[in-house]
PDB file of C-alpha atoms in Angstrom:
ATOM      1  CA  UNK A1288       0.000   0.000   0.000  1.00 90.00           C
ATOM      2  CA  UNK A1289       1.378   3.498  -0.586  1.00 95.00           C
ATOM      3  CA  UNK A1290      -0.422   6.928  -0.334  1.00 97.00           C
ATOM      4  CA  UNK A1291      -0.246  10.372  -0.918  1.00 97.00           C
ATOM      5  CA  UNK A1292      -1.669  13.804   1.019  1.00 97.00           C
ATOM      6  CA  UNK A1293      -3.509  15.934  -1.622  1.00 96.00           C
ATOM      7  CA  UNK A1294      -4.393  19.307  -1.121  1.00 93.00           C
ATOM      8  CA  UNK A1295      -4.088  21.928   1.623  1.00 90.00           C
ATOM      9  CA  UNK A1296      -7.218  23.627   3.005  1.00 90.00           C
ATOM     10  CA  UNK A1297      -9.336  20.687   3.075  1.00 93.00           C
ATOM     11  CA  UNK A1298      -6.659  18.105   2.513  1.00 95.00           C
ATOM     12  CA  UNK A1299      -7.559  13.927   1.677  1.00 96.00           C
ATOM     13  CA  UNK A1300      -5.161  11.128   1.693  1.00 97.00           C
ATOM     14  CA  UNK A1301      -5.070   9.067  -1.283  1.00 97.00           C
ATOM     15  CA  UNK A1302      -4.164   5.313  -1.305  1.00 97.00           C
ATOM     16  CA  UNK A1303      -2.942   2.924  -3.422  1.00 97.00           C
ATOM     17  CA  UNK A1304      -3.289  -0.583  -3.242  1.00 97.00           C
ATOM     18  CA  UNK A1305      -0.156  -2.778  -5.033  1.00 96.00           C
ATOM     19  CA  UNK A1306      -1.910  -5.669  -4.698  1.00 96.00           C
ATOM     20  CA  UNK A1307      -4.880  -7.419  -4.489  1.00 96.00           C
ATOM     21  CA  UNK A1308      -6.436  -7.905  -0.619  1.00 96.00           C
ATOM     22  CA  UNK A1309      -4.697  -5.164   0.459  1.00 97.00           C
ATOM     23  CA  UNK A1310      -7.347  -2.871   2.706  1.00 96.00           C
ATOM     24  CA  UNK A1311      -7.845  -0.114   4.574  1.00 96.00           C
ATOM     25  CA  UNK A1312     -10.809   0.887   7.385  1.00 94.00           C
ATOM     26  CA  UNK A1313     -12.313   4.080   8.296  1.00 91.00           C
ATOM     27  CA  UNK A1314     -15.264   5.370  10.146  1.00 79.00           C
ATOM     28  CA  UNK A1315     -18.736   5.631   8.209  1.00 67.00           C
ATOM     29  CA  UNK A1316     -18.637   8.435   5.669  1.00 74.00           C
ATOM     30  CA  UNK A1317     -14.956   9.197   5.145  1.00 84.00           C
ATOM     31  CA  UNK A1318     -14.498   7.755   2.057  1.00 92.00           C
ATOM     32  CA  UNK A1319     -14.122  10.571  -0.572  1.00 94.00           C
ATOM     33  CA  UNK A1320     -13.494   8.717  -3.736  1.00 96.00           C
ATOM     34  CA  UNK A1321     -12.642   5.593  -4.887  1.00 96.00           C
ATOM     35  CA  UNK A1322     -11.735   3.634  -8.447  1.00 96.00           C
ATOM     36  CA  UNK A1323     -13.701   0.307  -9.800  1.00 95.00           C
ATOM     37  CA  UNK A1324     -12.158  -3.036  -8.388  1.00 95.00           C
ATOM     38  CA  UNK A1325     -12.435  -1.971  -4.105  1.00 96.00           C
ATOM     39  CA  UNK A1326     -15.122  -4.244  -2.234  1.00 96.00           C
ATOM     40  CA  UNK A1327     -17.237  -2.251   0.802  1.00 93.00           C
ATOM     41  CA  UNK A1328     -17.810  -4.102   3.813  1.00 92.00           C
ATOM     42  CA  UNK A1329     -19.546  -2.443   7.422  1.00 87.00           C
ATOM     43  CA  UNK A1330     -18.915  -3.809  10.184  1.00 76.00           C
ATOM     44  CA  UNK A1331     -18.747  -3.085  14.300  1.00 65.00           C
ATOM     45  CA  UNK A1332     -15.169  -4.019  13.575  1.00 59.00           C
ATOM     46  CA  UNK A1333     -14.943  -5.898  16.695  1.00 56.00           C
ATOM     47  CA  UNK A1334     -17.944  -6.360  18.060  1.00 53.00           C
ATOM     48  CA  UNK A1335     -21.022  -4.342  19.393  1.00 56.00           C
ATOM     49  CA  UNK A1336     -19.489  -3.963  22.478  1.00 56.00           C
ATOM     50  CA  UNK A1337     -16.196  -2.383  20.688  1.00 56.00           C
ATOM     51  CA  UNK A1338     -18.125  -0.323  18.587  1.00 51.00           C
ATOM     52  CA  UNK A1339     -19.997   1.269  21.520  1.00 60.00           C
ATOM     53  CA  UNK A1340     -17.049   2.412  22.678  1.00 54.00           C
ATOM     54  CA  UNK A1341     -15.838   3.900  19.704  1.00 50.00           C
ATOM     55  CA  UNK A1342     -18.924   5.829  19.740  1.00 57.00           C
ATOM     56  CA  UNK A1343     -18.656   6.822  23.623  1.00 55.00           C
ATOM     57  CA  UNK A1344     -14.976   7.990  21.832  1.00 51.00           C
ATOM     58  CA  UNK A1345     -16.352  10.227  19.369  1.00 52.00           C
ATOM     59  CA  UNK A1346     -16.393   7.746  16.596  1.00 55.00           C
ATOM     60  CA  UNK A1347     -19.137   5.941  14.847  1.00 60.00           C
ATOM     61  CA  UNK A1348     -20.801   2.475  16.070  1.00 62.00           C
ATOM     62  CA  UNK A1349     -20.207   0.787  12.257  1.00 76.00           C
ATOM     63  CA  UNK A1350     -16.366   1.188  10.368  1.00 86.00           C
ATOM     64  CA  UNK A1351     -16.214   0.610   7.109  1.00 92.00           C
ATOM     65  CA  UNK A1352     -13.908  -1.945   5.819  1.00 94.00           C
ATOM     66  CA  UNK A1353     -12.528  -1.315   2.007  1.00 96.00           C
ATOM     67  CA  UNK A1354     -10.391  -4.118   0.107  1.00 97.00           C
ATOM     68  CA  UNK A1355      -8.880  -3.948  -3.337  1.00 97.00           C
ATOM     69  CA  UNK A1356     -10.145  -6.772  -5.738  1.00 97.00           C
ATOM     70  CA  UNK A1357      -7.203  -5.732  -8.256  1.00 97.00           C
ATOM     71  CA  UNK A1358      -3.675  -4.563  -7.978  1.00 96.00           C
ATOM     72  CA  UNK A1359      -3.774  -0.879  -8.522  1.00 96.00           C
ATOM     73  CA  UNK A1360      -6.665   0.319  -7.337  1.00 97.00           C
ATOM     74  CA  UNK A1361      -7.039   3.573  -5.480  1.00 97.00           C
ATOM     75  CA  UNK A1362      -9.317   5.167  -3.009  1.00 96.00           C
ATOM     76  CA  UNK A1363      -9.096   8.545  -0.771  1.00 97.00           C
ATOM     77  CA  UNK A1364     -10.205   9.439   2.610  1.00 96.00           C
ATOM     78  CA  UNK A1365     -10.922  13.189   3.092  1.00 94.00           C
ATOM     79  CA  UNK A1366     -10.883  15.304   6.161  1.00 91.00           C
ATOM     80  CA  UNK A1367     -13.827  16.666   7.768  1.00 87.00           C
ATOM     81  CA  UNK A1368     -12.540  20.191   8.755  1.00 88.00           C
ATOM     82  CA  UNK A1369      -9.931  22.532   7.768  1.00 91.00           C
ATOM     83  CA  UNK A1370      -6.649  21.319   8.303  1.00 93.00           C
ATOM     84  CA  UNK A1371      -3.651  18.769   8.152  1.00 95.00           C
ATOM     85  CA  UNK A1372      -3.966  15.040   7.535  1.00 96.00           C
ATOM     86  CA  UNK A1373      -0.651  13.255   9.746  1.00 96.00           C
ATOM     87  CA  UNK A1374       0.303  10.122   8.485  1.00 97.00           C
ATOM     88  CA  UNK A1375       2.133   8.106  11.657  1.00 96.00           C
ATOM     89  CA  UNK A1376       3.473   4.559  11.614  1.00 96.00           C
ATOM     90  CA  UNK A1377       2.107   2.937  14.891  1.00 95.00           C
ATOM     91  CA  UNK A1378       5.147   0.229  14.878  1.00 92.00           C
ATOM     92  CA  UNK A1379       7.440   2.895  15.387  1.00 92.00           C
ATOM     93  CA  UNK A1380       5.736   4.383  18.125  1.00 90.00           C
ATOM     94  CA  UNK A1381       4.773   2.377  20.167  1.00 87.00           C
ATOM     95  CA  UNK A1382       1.247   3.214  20.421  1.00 91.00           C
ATOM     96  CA  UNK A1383      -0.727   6.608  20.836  1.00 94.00           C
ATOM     97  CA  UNK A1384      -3.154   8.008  22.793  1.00 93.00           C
ATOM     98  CA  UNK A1385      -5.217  10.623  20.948  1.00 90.00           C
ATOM     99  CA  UNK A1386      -8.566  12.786  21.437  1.00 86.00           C
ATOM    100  CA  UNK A1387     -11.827  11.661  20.424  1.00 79.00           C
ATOM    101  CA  UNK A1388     -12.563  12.521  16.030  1.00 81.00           C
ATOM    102  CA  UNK A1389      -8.429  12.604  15.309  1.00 90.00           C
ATOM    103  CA  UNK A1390      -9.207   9.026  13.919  1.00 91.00           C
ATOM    104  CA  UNK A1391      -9.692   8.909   9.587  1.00 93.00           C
ATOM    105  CA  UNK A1392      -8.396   5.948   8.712  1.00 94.00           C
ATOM    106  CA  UNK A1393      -5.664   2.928   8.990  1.00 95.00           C
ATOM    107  CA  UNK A1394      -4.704  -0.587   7.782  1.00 96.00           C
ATOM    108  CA  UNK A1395      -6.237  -3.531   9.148  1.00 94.00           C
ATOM    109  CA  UNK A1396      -3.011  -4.308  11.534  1.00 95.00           C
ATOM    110  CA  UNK A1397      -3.896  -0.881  13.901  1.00 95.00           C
ATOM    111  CA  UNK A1398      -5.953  -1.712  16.229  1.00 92.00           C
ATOM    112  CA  UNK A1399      -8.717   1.418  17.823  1.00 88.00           C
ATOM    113  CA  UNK A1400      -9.849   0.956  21.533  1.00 86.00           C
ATOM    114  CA  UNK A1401     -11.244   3.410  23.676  1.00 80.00           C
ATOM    115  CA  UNK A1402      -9.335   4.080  26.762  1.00 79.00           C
ATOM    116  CA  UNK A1403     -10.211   5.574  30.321  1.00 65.00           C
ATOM    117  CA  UNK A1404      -8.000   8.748  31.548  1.00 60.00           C
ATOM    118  CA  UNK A1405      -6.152   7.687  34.759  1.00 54.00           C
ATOM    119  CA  UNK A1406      -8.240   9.951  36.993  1.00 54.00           C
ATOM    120  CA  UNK A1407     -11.914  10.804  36.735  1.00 48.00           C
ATOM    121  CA  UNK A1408     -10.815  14.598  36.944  1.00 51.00           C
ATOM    122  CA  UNK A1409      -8.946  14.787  33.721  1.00 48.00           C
ATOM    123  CA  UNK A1410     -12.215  13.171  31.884  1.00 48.00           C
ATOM    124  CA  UNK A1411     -14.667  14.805  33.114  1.00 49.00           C
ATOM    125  CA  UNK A1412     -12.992  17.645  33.163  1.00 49.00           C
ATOM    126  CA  UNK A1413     -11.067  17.689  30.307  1.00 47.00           C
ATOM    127  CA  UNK A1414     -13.405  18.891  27.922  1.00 47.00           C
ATOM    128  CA  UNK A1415     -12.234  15.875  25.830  1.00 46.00           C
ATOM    129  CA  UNK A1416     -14.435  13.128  27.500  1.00 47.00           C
ATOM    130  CA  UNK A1417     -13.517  10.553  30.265  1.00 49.00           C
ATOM    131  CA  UNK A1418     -13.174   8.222  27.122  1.00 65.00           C
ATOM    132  CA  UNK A1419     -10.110   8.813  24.709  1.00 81.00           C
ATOM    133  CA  UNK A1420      -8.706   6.679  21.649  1.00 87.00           C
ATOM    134  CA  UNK A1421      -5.809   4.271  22.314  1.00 91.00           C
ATOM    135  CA  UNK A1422      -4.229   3.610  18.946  1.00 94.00           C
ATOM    136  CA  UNK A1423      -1.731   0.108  18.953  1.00 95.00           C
ATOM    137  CA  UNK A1424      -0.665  -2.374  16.451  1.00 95.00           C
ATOM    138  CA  UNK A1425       1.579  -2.420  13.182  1.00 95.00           C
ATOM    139  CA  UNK A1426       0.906   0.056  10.151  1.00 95.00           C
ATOM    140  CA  UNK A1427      -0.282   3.483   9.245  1.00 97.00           C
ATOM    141  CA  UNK A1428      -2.959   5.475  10.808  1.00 97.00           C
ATOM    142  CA  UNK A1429      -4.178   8.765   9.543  1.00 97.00           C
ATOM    143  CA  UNK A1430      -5.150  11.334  12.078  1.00 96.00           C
ATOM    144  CA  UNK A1431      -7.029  14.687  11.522  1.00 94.00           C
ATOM    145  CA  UNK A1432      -5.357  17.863  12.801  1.00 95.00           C
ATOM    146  CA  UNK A1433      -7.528  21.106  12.850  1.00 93.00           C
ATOM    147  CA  UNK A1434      -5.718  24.465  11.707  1.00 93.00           C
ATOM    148  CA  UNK A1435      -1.708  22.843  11.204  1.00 94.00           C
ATOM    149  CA  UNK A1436       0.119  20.265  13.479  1.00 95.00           C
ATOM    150  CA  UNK A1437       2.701  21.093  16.333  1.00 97.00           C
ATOM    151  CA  UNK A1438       4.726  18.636  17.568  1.00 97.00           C
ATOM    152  CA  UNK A1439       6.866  18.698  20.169  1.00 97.00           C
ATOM    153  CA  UNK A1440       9.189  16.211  21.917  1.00 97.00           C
ATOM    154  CA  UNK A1441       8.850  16.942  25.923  1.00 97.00           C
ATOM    155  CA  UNK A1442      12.058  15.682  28.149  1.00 98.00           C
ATOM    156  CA  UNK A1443      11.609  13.725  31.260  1.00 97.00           C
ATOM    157  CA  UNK A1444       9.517  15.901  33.728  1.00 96.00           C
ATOM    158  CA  UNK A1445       8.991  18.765  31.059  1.00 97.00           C
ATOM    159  CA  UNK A1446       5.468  20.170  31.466  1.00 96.00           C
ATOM    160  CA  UNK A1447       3.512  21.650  28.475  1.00 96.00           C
ATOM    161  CA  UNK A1448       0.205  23.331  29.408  1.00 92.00           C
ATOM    162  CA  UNK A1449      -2.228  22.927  26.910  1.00 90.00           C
ATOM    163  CA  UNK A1450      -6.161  24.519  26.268  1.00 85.00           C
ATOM    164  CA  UNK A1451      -7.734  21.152  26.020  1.00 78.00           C
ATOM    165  CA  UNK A1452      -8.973  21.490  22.968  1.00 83.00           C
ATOM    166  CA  UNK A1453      -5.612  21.895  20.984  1.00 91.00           C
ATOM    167  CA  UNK A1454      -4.467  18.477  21.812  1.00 91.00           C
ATOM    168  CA  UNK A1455      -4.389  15.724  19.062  1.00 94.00           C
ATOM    169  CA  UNK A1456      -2.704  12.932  20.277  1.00 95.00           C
ATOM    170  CA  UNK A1457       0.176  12.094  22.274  1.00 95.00           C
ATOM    171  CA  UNK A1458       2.456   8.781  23.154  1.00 94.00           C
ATOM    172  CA  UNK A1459       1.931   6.229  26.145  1.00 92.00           C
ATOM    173  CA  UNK A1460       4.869   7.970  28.374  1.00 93.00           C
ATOM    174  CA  UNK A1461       3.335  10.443  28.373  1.00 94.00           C
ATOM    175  CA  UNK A1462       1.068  11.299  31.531  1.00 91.00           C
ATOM    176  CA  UNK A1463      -1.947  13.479  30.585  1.00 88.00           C
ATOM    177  CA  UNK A1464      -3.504  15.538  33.548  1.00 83.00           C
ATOM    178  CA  UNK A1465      -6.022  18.531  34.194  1.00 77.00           C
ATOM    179  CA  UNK A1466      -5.030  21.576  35.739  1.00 75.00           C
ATOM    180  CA  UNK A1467      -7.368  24.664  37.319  1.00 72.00           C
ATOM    181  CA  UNK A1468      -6.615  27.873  35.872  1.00 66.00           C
ATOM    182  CA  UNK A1469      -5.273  29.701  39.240  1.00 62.00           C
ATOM    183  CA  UNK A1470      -7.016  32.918  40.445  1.00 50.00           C
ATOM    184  CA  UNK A1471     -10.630  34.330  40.576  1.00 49.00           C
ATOM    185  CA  UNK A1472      -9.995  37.303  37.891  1.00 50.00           C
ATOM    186  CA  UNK A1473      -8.067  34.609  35.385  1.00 45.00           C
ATOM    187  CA  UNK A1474     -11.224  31.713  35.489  1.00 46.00           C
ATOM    188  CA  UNK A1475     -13.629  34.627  35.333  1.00 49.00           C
ATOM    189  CA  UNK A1476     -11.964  37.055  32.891  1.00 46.00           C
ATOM    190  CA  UNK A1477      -8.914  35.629  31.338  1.00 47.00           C
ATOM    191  CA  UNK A1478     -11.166  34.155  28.337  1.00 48.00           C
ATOM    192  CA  UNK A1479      -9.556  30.613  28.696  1.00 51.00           C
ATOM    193  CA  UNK A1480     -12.058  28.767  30.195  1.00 51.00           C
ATOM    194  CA  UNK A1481     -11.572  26.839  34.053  1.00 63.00           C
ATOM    195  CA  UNK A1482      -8.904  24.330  33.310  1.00 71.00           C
ATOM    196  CA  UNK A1483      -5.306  23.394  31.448  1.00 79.00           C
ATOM    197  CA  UNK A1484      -4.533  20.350  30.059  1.00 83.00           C
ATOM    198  CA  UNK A1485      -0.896  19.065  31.635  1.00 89.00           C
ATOM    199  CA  UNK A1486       1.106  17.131  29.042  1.00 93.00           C
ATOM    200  CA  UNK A1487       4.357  15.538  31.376  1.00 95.00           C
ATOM    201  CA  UNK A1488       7.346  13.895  29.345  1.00 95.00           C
ATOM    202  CA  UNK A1489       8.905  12.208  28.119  1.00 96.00           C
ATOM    203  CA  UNK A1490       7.504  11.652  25.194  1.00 95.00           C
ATOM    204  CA  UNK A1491       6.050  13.185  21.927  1.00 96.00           C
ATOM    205  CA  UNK A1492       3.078  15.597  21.497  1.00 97.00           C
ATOM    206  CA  UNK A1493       0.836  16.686  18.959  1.00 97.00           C
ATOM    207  CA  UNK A1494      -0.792  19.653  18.888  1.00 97.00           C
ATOM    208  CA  UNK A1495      -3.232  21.442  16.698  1.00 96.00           C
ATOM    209  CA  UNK A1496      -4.002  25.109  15.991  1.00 94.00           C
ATOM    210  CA  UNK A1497      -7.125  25.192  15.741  1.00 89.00           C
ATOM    211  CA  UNK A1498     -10.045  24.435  18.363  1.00 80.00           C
ATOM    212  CA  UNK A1499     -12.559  23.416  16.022  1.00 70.00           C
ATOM    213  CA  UNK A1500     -15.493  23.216  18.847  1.00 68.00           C
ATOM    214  CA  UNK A1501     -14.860  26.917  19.816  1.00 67.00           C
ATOM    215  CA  UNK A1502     -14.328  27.736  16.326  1.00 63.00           C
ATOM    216  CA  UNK A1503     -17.856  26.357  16.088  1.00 66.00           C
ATOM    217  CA  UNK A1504     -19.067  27.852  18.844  1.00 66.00           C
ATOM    218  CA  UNK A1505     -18.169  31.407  17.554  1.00 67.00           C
ATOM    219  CA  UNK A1506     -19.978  30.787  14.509  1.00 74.00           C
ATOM    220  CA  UNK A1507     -23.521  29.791  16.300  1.00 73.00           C
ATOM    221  CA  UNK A1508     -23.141  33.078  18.168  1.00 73.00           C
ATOM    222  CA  UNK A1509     -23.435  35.040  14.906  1.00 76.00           C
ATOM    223  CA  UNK A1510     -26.272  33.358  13.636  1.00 82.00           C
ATOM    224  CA  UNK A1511     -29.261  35.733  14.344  1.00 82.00           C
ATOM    225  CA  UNK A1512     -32.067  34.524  16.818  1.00 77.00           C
ATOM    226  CA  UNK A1513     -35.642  34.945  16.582  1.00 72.00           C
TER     227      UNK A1513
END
């Protein structure tokens, strides 16, 4: 399988299978486009309990399971919002944990679970859900960024302090905590909202520059009432 990003704005991966029974899954409705020789097949990819979770995680219940018939067929995945697709190979990381919706698409050998935040405060307070994505296996994964990508590589005990809606993903050694936004005047009238996320290294982070649920929110304030 190889693929290619296309575009900017609204960018989509395209892949190419070599051969024939070579695959890739995604959740419902993120195929863009696809050539004549690739067999569709929905599933709970898992089971109902696994796809559940996947929904409690932001994704759908059903994934969507595409295989080439013939060497050389092609198919693309597009993004949802504005942004960056990051192509990661999951063998080489070791595994990632990431926020609910970064998910497009992947080979068959990544696996998705949901996983629980260590403490009940960082779920429910998060802003992110007490259930996040834990991404394992062997091959490449796809993951939506909105606005463009940061990464950054934190150092044993480094601490990054992130609005909770800019993170994207980060890896397993990395421990992921929430954090109150000290003093009355700064939770009231600093505009940032009650709590931090607290990224802790080592390990890798991605970020994102966008916050596509406040962009979002910004938008639905315009919109006139009656």
């Amino acid at each position: 399988m190889r693929y290619k990003i296309i575009g900017n704005t609204m960018p989509a991966v395209e892949v190419l299978f070599d051969q024939a029974g070579e695959s890739m899954y995604t959740q419902s409705g993120a195929m863009a486009w696809m050539s004549d020789g690739i067999a569709m097949n929905t599933s709970t990819n898992g089971g109902l309990l696994k796809g559940m979770g996947r929904m409690f995680a932001g994704e759908s219940l059903f994934m969507a399971n595409y295989t080439a018939q013939v060497p050389g067929a092609t198919m693309a995945f597009a993004s949802t919002v504005a942004g960056e697709i990051m192509p990661i190979n999951v063998g080489e990381t070791g595994g990632l944990i990431c926020q609910k919706g970064a998910f497009l698409c992947a080979e068959p050998g990544v696996n998705l679970n949901i996983t629980f935040t260590k403490k009940f405060s960082s779920g429910f307070f998060g802003g992110e859900g007490f259930i996040l994505q834990d991404i394992s296996g062997q091959g490449m994964v796809f993951l939506e960024i909105d606005g463009d990508k940061v990464v950054k590589e934190l150092a044993p005990g480094e601490v990054l302090k992130v609005d909770t809606g800019n993170v994207v993903a980060f890896e397993r050694s990395v421990r992921y905590e929430i954090e109150t936004v000290k003093g009355f005047k700064n939770i009231f009238l600093g505009g940032e909202g009650l709590f931090l996320t607290k990224l802790v290294g080592p390990g890798k982070v991605i970020l994102q520059t966008q916050n596509f649920n406040d962009f979002a929110g910004k938008i639905a304030n315009m919109i006139p009432q009656k």
